[in-house]
mmCIF file of C-alpha atoms in Angstrom:
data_model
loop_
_atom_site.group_PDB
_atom_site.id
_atom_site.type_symbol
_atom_site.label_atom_id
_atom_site.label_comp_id
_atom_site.label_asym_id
_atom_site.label_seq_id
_atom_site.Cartn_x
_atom_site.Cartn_y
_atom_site.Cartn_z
ATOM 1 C CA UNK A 530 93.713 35.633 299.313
ATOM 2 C CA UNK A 531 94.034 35.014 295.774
ATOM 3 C CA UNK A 532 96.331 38.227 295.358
ATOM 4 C CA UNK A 533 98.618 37.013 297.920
ATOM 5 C CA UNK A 534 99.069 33.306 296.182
ATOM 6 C CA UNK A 535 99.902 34.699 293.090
ATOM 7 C CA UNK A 536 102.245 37.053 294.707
ATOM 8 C CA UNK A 537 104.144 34.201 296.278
ATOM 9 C CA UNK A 538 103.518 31.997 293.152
ATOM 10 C CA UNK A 539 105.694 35.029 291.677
ATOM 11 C CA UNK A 540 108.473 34.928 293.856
ATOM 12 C CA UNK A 541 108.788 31.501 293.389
ATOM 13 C CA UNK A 542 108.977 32.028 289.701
ATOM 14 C CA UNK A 543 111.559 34.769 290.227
ATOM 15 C CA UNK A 544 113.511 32.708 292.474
ATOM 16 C CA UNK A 545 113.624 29.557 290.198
ATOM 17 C CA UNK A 546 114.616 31.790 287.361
ATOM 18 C CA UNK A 547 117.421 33.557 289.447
ATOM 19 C CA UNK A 548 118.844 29.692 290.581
ATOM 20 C CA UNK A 549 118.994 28.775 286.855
ATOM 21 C CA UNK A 550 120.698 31.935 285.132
ATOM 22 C CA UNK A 551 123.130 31.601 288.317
ATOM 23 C CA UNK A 552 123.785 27.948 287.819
ATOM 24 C CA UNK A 553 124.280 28.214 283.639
ATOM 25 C CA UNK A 554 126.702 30.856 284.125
ATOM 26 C CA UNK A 555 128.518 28.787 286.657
ATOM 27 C CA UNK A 556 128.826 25.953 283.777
ATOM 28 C CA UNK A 557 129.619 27.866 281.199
ATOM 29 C CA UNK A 558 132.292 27.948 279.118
ATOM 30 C CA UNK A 559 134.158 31.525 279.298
ATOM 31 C CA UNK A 560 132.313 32.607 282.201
ATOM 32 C CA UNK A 561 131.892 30.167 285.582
ATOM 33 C CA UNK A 562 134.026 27.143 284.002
ATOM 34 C CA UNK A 563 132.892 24.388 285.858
ATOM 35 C CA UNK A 564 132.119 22.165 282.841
ATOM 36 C CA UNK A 565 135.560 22.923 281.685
ATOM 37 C CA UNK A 566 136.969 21.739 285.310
ATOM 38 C CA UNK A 567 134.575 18.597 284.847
ATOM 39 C CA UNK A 568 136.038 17.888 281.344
ATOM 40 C CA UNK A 569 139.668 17.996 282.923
ATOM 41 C CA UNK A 570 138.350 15.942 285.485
ATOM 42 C CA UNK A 571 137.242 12.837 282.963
ATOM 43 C CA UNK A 572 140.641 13.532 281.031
ATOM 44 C CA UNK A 573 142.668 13.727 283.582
ATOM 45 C CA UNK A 574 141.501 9.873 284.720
ATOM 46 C CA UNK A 575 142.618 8.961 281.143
ATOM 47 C CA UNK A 576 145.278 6.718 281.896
ATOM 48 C CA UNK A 577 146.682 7.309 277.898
ATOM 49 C CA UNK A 578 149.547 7.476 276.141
ATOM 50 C CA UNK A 579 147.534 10.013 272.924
ATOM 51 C CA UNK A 580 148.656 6.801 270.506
ATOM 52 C CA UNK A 581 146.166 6.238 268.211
ATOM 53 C CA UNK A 582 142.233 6.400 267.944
ATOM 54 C CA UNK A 583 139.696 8.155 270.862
ATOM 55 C CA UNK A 584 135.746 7.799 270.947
ATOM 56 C CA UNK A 585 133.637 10.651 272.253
ATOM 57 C CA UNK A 586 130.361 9.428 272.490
ATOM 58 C CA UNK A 587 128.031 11.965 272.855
ATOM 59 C CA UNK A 588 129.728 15.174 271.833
ATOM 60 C CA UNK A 589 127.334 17.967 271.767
ATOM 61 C CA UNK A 590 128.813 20.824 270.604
ATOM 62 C CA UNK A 591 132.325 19.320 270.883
ATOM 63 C CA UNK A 592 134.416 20.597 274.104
ATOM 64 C CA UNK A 593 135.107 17.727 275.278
ATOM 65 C CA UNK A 594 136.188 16.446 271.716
ATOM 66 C CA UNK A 595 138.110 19.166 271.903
ATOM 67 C CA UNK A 596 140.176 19.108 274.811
ATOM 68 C CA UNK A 597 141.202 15.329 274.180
ATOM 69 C CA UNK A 598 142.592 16.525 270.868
ATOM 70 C CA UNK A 599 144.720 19.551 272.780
ATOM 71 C CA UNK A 600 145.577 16.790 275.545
ATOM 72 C CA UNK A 601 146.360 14.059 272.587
ATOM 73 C CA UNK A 602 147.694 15.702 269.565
ATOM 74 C CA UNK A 603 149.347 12.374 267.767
ATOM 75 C CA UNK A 604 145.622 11.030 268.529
ATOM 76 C CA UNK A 605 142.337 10.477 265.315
ATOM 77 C CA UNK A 606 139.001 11.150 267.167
ATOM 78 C CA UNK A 607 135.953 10.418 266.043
ATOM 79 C CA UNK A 608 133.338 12.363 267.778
ATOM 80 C CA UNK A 609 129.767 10.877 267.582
ATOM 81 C CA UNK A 610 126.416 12.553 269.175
ATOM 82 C CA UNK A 611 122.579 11.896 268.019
ATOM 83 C CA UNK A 612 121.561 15.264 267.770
ATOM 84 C CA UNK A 613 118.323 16.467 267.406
ATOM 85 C CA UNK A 614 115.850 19.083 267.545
ATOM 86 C CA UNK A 615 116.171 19.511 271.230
ATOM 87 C CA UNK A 616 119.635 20.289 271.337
ATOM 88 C CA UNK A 617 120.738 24.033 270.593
ATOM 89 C CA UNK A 618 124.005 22.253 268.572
ATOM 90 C CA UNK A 619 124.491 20.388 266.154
ATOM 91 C CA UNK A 620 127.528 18.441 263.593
ATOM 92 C CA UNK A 621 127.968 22.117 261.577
ATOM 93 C CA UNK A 622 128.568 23.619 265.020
ATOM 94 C CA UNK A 623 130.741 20.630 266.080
ATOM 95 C CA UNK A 624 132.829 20.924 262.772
ATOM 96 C CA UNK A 625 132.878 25.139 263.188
ATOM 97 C CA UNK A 626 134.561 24.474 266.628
ATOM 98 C CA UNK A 627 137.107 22.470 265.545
ATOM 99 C CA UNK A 628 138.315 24.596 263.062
ATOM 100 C CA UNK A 629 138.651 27.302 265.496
ATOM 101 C CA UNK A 630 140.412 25.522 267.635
ATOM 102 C CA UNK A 631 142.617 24.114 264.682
ATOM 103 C CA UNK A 632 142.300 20.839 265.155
ATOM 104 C CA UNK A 633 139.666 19.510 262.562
ATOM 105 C CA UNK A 634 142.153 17.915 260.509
ATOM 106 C CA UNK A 635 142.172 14.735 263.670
ATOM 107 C CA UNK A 636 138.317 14.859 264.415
ATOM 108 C CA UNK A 637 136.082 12.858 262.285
ATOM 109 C CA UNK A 638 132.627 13.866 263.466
ATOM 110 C CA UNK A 639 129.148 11.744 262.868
ATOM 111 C CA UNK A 640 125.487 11.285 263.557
ATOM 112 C CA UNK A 641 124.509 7.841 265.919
ATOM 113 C CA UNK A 642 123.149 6.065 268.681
ATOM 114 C CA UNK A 643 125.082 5.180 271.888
ATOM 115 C CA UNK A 644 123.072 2.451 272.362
ATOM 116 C CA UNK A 645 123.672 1.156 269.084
ATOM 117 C CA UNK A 646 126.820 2.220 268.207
ATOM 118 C CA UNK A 647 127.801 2.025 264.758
ATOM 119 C CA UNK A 648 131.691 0.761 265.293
ATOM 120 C CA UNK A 649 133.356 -3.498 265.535
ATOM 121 C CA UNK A 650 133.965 -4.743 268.541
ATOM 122 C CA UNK A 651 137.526 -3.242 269.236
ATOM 123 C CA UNK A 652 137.687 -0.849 267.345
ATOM 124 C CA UNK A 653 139.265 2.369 269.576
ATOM 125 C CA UNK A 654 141.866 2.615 271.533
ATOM 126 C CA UNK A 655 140.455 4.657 273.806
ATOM 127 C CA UNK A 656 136.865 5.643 274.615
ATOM 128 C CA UNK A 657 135.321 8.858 277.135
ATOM 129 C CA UNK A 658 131.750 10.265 277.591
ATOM 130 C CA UNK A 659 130.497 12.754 279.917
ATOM 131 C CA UNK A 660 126.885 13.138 281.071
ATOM 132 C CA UNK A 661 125.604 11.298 278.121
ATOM 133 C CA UNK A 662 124.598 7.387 279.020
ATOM 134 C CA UNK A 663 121.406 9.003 281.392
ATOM 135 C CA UNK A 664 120.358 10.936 278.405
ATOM 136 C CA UNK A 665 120.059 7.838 275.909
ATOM 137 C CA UNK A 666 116.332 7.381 275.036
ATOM 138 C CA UNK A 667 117.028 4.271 273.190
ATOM 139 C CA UNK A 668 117.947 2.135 275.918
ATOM 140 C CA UNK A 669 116.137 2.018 279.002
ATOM 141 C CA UNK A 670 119.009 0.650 280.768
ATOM 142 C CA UNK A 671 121.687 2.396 281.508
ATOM 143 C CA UNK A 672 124.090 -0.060 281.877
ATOM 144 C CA UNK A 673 123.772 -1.046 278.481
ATOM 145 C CA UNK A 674 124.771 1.571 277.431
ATOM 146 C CA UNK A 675 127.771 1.665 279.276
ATOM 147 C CA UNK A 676 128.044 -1.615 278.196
ATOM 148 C CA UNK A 677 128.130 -0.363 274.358
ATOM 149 C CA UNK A 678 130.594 1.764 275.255
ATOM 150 C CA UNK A 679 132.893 -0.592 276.657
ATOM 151 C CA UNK A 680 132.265 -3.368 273.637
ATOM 152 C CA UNK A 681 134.065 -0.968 271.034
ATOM 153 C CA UNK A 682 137.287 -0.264 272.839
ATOM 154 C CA UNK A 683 140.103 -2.750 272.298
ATOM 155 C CA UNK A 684 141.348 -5.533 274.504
ATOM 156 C CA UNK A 685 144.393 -3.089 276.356
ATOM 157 C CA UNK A 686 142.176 0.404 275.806
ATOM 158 C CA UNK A 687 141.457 2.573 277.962
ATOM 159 C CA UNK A 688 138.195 4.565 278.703
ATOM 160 C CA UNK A 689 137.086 7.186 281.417
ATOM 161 C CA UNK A 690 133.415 7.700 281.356
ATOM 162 C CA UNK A 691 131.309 10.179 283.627
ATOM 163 C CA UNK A 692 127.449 10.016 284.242
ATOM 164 C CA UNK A 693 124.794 10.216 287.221
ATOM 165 C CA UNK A 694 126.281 6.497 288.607
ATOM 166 C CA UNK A 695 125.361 7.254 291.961
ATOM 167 C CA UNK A 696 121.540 8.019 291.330
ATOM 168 C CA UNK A 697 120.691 3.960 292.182
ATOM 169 C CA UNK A 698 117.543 4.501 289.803
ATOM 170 C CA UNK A 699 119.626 5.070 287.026
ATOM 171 C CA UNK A 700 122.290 2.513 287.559
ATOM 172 C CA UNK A 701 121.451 0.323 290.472
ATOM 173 C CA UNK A 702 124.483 -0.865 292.564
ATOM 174 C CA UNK A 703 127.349 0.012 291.087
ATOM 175 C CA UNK A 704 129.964 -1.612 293.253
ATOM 176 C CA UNK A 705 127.902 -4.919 291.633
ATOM 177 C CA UNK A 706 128.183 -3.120 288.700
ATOM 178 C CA UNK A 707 131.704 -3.074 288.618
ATOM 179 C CA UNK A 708 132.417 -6.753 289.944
ATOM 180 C CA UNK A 709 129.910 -7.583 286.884
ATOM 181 C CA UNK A 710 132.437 -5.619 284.416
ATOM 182 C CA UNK A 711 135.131 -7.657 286.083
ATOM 183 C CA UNK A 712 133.598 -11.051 285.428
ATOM 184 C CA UNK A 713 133.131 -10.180 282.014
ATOM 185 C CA UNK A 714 136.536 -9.026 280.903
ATOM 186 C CA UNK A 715 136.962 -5.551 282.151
ATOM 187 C CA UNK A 716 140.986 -6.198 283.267
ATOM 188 C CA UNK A 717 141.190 -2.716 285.161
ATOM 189 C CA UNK A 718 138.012 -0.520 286.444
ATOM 190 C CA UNK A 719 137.735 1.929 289.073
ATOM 191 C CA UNK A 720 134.602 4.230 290.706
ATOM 192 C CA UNK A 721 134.231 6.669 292.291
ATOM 193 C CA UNK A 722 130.986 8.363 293.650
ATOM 194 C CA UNK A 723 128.974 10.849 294.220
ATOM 195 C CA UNK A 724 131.709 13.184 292.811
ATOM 196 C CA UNK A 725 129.689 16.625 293.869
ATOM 197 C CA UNK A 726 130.734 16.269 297.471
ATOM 198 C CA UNK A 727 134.836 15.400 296.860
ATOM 199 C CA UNK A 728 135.012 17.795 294.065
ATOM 200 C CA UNK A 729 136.156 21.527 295.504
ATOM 201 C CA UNK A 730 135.179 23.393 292.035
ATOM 202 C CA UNK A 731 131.908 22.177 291.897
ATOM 203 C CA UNK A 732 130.006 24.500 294.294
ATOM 204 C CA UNK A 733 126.868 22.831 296.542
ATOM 205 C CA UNK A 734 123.607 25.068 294.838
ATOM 206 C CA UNK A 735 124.399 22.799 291.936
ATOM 207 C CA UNK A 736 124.330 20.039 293.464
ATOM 208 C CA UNK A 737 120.288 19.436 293.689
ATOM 209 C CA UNK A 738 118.414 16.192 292.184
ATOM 210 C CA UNK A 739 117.531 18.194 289.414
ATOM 211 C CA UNK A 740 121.189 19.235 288.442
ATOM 212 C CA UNK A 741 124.147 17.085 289.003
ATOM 213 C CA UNK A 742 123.528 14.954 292.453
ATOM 214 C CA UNK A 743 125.097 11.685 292.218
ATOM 215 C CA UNK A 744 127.501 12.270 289.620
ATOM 216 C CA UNK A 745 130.269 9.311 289.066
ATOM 217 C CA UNK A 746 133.193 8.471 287.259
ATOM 218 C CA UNK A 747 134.107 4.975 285.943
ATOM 219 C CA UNK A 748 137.612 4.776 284.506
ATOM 220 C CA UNK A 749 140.369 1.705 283.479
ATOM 221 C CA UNK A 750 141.931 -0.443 280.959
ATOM 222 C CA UNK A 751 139.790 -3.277 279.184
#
């Protein structure tokens, strides 16, 4: 009896470890390319003329930053992420991958806290983030961080943000969500849900609670 549970224990081991390797490889750059196709997704709802300065909050190892300075190139970026122990990157590797891709002379890159971010009110003209807001241990709600976000773009900017907004445990309601933005300034804003069902390069064995189910994208002018 106790042969056969750890037998089936095994499998299940073997079978979780199978899912994983299959879904990294499916993310990664150079191999599966869906975060590159998720990137281009947030970019592509960038409603930007490349005219002056872009936030990435959250950068990790900088692809993202990366791309917007391909997609911009008159744009300055500034490319901020809190690091950490826990993440296999850091700023050297940011700064290495910029130089590779030759554009480190329009990336300013530097330690902080989306929840606290380090910037004036206005201060970008343009602002993105992707899968970063639900990671921010600082601030227990989410919104506020979102919220952050928002606060240093200028009056006229432009952002395009992507996160788990459809996971109501993270975010609540977001259709109140947005109407709240609305009240409080936010001239243009637009969402759209659940993004792993409308998306056709994101395949469905990703799309379980633990990986990227209820993925969202909030985009617009301030």
């Amino acid at each position: 009896m106790i042969t056969g549970l750890l037998g089936v224990a095994g499998v299940l081991v073997l079978i979780e470890a199978i899912y994983m390797y299959v879904c990294h490889e499916t993310f990664a750059f150079g191999k599966g390319n869906m975060m590159a196709w998720v990137h281009q997704h947030l970019v592509d709802h960038l409603e930007w003329d490349g005219e002056g300065t872009l936030l990435d909050i959250g950068c990790g190892a900088a692809a993202l930053t990366v791309r917007c300075a391909k997609a911009f190139p008159n744009s300055q970026i500034t490319a901020m992420d809190y690091w950490g122990v826990e993440w296999n990157y850091a700023k050297e590797q940011c700064e290495k991958n910029a130089r590779l891709e030759r554009v480190e002379n329009r990336i300013t890159f530097q330690k902080g806290d989306a929840a606290k971010l380090e910037f004036e009110d206005g201060t970008f003209d343009a602002a993105v983030s992707n899968f970063v807001f639900h990671e921010v241990r600082t601030a227990k709600d989410k919104r506020k961080v979102v919220k952050e976000a928002l606060r240093v773009v200028k009056k006229g900017g432009v952002f395009s943000f992507q996160d788990m907004f459809s996971q109501k445990a993270l975010y609540g309601d977001m259709e109140e969500f947005v109407r709240e933005l609305k009240a409080e300034g936010i001239s243009d804003i637009h969402y759209i849900g659940n993004l792993e069902k409308k998306l056709d390069f994101i395949p469905g064995f990703v799309t379980m609670p633990w990986m990227i189910s209820g993925m969202g994208i909030i985009y617009g002018r301030k």
